[in-house]
Coordinates of C-alpha atoms and ligand atoms in Angstrom, one line a residue:
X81 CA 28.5 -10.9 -3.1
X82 CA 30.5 -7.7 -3.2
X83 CA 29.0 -6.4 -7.4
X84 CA 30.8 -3.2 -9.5
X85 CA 28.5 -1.0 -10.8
X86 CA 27.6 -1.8 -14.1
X87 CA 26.8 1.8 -14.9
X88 CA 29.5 4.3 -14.6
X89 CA 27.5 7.5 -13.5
X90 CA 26.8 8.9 -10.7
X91 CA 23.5 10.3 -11.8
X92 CA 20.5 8.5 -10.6
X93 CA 17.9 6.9 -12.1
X94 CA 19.2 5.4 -15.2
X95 CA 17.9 4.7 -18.7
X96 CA 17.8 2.1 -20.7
X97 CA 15.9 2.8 -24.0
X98 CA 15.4 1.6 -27.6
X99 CA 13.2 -0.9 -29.3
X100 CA 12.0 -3.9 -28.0
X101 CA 13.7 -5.6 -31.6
X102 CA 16.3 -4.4 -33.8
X103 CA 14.0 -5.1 -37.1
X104 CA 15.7 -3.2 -40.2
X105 CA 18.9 -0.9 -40.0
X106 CA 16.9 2.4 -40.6
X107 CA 14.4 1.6 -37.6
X108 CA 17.3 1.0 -35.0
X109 CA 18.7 4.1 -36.7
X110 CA 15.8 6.1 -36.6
X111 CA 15.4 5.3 -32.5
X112 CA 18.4 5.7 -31.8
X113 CA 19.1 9.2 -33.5
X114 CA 15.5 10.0 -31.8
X115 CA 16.8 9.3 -28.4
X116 CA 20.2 10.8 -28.3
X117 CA 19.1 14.0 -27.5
X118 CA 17.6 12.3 -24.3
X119 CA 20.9 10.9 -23.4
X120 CA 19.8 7.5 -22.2
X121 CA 22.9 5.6 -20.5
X122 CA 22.1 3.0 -22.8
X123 CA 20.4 2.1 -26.0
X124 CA 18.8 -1.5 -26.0
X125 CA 17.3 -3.6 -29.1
X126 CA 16.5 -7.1 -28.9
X127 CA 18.5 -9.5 -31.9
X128 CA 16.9 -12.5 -30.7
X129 CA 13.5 -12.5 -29.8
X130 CA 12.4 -15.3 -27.5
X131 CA 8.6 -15.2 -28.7
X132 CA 6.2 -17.2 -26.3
X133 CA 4.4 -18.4 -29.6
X134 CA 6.4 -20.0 -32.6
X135 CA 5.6 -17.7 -36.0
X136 CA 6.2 -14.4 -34.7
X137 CA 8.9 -12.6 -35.6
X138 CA 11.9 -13.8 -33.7
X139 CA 15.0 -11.7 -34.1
X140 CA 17.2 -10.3 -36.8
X141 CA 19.9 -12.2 -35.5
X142 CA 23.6 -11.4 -36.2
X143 CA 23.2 -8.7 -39.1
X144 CA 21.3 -6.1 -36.3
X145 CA 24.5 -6.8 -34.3
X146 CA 26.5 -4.2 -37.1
X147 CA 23.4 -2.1 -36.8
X148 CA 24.2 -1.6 -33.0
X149 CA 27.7 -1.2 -33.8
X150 CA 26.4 1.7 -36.2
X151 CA 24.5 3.2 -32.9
X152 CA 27.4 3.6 -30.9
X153 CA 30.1 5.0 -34.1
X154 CA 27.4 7.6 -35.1
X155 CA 25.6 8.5 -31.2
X156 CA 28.4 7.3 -29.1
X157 CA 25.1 5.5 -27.3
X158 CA 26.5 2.5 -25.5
X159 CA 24.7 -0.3 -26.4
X160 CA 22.5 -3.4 -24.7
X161 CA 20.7 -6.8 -26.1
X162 CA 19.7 -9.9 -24.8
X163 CA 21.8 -13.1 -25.4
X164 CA 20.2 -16.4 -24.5
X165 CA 22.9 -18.7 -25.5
X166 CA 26.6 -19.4 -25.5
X167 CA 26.7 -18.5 -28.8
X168 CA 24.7 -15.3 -28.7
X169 CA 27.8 -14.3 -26.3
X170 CA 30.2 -15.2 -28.8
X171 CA 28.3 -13.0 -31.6
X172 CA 27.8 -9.8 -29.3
X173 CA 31.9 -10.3 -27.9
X174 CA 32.7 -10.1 -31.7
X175 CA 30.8 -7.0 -32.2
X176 CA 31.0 -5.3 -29.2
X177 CA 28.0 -4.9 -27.3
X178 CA 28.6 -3.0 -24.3
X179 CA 26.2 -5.1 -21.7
X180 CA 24.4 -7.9 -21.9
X181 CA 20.9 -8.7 -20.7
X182 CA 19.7 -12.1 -19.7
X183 CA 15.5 -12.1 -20.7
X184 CA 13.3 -13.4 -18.1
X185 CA 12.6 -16.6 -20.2
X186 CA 16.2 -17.4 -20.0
X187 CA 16.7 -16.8 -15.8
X188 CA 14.3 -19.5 -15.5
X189 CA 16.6 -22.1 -17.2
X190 CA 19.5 -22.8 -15.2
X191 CA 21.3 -24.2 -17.8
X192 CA 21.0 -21.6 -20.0
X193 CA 21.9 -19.4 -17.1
X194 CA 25.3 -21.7 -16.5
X195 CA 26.0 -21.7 -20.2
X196 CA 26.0 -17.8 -20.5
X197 CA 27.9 -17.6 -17.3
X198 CA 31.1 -20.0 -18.9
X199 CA 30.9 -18.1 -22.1
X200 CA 31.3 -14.9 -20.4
X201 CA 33.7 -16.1 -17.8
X202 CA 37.0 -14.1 -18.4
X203 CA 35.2 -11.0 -19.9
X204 CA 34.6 -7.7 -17.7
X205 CA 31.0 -7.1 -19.8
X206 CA 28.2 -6.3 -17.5
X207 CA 25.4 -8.2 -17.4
X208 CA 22.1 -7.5 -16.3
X209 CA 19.9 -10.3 -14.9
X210 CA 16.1 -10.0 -15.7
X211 CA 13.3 -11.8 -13.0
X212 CA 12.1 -15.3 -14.5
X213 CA 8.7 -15.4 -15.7
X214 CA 7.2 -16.8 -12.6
X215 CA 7.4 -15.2 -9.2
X216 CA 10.7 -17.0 -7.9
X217 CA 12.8 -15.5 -6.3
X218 CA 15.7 -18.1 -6.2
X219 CA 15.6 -18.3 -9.4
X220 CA 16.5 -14.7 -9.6
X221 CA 19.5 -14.8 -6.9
X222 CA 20.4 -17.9 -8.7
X223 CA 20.9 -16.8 -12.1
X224 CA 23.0 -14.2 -10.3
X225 CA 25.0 -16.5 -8.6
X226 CA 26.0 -18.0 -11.3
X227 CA 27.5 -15.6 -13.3
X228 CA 29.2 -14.3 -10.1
X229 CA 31.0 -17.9 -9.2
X230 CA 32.0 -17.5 -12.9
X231 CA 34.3 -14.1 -12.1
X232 CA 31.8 -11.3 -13.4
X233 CA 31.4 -8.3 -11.0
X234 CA 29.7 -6.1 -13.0
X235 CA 26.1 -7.5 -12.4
X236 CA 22.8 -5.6 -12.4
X237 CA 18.7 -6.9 -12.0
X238 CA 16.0 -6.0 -13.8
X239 CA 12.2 -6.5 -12.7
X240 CA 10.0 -6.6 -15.6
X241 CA 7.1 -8.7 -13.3
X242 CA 5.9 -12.0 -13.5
X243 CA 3.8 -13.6 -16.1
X244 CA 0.1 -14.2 -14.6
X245 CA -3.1 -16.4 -16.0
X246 CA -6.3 -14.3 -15.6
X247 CA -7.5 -10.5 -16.1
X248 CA -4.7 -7.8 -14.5
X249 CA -4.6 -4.0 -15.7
X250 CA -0.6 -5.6 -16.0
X251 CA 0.7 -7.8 -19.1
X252 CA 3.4 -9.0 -16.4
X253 CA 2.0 -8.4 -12.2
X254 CA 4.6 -6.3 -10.8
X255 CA 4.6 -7.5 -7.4
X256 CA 7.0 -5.3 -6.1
X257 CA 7.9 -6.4 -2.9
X258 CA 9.9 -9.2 -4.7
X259 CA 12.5 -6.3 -6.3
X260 CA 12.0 -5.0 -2.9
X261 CA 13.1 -7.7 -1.3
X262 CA 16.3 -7.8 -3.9
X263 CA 17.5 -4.3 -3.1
X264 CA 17.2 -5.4 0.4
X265 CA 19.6 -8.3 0.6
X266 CA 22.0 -7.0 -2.3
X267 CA 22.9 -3.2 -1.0
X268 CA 25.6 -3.2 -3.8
X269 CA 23.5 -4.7 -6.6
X270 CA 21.4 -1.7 -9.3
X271 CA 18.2 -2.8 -9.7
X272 CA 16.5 -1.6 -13.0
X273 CA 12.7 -1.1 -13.6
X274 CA 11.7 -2.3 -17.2
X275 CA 8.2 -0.6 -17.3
X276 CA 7.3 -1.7 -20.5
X277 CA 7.0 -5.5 -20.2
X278 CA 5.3 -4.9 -16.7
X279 CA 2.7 -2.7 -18.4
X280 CA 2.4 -4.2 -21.6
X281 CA 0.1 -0.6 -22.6
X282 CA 1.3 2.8 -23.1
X283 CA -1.3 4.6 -20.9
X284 CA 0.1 3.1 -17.7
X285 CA 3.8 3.6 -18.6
X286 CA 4.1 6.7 -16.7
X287 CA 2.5 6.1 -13.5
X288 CA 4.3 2.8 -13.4
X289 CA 7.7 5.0 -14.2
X290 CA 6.8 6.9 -11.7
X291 CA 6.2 3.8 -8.9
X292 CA 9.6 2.8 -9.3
X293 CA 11.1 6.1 -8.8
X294 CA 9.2 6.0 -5.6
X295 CA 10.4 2.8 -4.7
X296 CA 14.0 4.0 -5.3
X297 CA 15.3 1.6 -8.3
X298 CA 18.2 2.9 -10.0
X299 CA 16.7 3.1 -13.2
X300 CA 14.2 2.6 -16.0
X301 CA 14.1 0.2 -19.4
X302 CA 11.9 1.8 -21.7
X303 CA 10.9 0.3 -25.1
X304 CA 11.1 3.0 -27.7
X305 CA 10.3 2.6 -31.3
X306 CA 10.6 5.4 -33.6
X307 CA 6.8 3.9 -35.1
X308 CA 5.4 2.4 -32.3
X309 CA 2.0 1.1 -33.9
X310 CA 4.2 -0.9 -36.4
X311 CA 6.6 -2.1 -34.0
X312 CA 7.1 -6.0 -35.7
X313 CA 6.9 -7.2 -31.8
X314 CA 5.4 -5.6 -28.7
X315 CA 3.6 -2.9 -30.2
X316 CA 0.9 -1.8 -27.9
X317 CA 3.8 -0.8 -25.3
X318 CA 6.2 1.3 -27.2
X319 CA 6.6 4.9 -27.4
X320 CA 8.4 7.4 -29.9
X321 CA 11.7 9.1 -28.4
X322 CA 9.3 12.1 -28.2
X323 CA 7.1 10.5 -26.0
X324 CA 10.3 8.9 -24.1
X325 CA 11.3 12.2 -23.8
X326 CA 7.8 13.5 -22.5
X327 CA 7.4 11.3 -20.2
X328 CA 10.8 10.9 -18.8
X329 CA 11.1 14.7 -17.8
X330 CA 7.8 14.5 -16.0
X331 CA 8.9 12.4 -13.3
X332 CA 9.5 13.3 -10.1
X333 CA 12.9 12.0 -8.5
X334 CA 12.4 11.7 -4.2
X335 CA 15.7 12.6 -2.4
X336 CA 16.7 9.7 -0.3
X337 CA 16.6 12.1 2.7
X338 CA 16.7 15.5 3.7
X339 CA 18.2 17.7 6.4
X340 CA 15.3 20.2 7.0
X341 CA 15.6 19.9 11.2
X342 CA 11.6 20.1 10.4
X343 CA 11.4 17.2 8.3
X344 CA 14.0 15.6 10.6
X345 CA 11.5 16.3 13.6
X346 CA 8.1 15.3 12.2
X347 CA 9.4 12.1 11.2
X348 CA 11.4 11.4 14.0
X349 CA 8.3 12.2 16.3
X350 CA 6.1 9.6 13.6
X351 CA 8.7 6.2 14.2
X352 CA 8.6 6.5 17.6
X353 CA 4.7 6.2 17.4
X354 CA 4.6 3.9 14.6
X355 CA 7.5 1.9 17.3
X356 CA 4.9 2.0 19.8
X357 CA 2.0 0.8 17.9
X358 CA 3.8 -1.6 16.3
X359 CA 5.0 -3.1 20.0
X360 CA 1.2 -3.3 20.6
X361 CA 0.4 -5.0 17.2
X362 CA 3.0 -7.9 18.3
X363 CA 1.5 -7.8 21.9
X364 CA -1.8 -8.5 20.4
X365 CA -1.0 -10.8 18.7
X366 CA 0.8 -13.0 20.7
X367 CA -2.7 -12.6 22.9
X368 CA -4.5 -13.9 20.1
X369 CA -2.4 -16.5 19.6
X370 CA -2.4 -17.9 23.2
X371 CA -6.4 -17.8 23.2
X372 CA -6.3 -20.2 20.1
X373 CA -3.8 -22.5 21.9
X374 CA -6.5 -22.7 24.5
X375 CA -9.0 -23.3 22.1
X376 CA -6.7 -25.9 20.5
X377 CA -6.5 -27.4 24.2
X378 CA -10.0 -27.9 24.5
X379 CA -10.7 -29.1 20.9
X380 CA -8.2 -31.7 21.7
X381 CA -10.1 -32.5 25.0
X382 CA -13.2 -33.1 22.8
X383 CA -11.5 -34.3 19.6
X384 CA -12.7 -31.4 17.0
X385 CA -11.4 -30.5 13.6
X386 CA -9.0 -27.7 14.0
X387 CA -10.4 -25.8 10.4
X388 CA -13.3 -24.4 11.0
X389 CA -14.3 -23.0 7.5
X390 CA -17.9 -21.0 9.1
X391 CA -16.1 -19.4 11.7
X392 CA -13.3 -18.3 9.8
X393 CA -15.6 -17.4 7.0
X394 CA -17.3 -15.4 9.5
X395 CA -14.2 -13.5 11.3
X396 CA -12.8 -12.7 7.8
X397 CA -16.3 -11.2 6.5
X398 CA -16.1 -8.8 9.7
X399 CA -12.5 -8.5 9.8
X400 CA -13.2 -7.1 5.7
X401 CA -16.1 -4.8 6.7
X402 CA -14.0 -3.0 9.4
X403 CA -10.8 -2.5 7.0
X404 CA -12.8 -1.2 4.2
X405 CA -14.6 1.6 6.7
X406 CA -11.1 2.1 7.8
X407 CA -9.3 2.2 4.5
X408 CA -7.4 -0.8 4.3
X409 CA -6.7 -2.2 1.0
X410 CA -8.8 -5.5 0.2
X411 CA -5.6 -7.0 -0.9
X412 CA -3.5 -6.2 2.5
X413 CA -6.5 -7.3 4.6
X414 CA -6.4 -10.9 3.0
X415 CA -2.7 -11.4 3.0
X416 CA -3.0 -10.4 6.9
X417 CA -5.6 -12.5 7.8
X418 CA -3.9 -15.4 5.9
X419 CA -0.9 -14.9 8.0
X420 CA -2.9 -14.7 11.6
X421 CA -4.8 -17.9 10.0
X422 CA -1.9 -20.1 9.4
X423 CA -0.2 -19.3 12.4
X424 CA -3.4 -20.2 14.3
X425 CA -3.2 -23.5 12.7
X426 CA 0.2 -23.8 13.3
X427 CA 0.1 -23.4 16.5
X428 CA -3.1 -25.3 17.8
X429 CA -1.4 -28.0 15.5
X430 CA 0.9 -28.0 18.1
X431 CA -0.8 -28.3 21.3
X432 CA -3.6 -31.0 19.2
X433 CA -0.3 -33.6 17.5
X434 CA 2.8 -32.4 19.6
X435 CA 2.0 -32.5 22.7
X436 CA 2.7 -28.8 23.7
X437 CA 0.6 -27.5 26.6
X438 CA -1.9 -24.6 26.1
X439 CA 0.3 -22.3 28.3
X440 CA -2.7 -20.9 30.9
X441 CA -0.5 -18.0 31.7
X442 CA -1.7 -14.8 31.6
X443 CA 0.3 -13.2 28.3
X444 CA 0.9 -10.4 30.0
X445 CA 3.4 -12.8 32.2
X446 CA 4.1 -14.4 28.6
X447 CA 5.3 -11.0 27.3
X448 CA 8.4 -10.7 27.4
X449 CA 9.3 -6.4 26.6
X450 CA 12.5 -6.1 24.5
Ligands
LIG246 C1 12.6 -7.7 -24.1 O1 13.2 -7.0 -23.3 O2 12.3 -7.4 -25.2 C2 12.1 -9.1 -23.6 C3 11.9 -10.1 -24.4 O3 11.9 -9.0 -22.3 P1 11.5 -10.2 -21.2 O4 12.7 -11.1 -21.2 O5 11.4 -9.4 -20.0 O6 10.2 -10.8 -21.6
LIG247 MN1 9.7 -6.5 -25.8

């Protein structure tokens, strides 16, 4: 997929910022004179407000669509919202909303998806694809898909995390290797960072902001309320323009790269370690792995279970005591040893139901340098 930007500036990272609902004209007013002075490249408010539980307040609906038409005569703020139906389309064409956002309730609906996709078919509005709730990340290139097939270029992404049962400093779990992963395969594609419905908490906001700097997004949605505590949804995460302001201006944007022959020369002489340690890693572990075929050879011989929940419990406890001395995070420990686990499995699976001979080799004769 070959996307157009959807914003037209060069200037990196971008903002999106205004409240999380457009609730009375004077509020989207109020933000929106608040924040032109921060020049955000775009001022969002929500019309219709997918709330997870019926009785909340869900949306203005088409009178906040003249209030955002106000925005943009009296700032000359472009404007955002979200549209979750045909017909939302059809209300925000009439009015002229700049670009559209898809919410991450919405993603996760493929029809929905499809019928925002025909109604915008044969427009040039950009449109900016939020994750669905839940950690899929189909879903995501999906709902991109589909508005591409349907002729739209101007397509961006937003991360705003994943929805998560249980305790988490996060309303949404960020897991960022997931937006990661969608800068990675889309080179062409902005990807957006929507802090607010990650954190869910204003004291979090700007070390979250300033995570996704780090991780090079493109930009930042920030929910920004002229009277935060009073917000009619979402309160406990929006700021004032002030605060927007604040915090914006104490982030710290890394250059991409430099040409400091210094800086050029530490890191070059760092790769070529990490390069060399990294060879090891995979020589080890292919070691490893050919000493559990031969353990799967000889369990096979004398018909035992392949799981062997005290010995792993075992090798993980030590495996956990070591990282922690050597200051491994808890959380990358377990994923690794997941990995090294299920490969094991998979591979004395092989040599216990397929057939496939424990190679006795030596693995240094098995390695094969590249
Ligand atoms: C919003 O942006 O106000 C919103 C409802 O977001 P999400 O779709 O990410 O929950
Ligand atoms: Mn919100």
């Amino acid at each position: 997929m070959q996307f157009q930007p959807v914003f037209n500036t060069q200037k990196r990272p971008v903002l999106i910022a205004g409240p999380c609902s457009a609730e009375t004209e004077e509020q989207v007013l109020a933000a929106a004179h608040g924040l032109k002075s921060f020049q955000p490249d775009l001022f969002r408010a929500g019309i219709w407000k997918p709330r997870t539980r019926p009785g909340a307040f869900e949306g203005i609906g088409v009178p906040g669509l003249a209030w955002l038409r106000r925005v943009k005569e009296e700032t000359g703020m472009k404007t955002t919202t979200e549209v979750a139906t045909g017909q939302h389309v059809y209300e925000c064409l009439k009015y002229g909303v700049d670009v559209f956002w898809i919410g991450a309730r919405t993603t996760v609906n493929p029809f929905s998806v499809q019928e925002i996709a025909d109604a915008m078919a044969g427009t040039d509005i950009p449109v900016i694809v939020k994750n669905p709730v839940n950690p899929d990340y189909k879903l995501w290139v999906g709902a991109i898909e589909r508005l591409y097939k349907a002729g739209l270029r101007r397509i961006a992404a937003i991360h705003r995390g994943f929805s998560t049962y249980g305790d988490s400093k996060y309303r949404n779990v960020p897991r960022w290797q997931m937006a990661i992963d969608l800068i990675e395969e889309f080179p062409g594609l902005e990807v957006i960072c929507d802090i607010s419905h990650i954190c869910g908490r204003r004291d979090i906001l700007a070390e979250t902001a300033q995570k996704a700097y780090d991780l090079n997004f493109d930009g930042l949605m920030v929910e920004v309320h002229p009277t935060p505590d009073s917000a009619w949804s979402d309160a406990s995460q929006q700021i004032t323009p002030e605060q927007f302001g604040q915090m914006t201006a104490g982030l710290i944007r890394r250059q991409m790269t430099s040409q400091d022959p210094d800086y050029l020369q530490t890191i070059e002489n760092y790769r070529q370690q990490i390069d060399e340690v990294d060879e090891e890693i995979i020589h080890l572990i292919a070691q490893r792995m050919q000493m559990v075929r031969e353990i799967g050879y000889v369990k096979k011989d004398k018909n035992i279970a392949i799981f062997q929940p005290e010995r792993w419990r075992a090798l993980v406890e030590a495996c956990r005591r070591r990282a922690e001395k050597n200051e491994l995070s808890n959380d990358f420990i377990n994923l690794f040893l997941e990995a090294i686990h299920q490969e094991g499995i998979t591979q004395q699976e092989r040599v216990m139901n397929d057939g496939v001979p424990a190679l006795s080799l030596p693995v240094d004769d098995l390695w094969i340098n590249d």
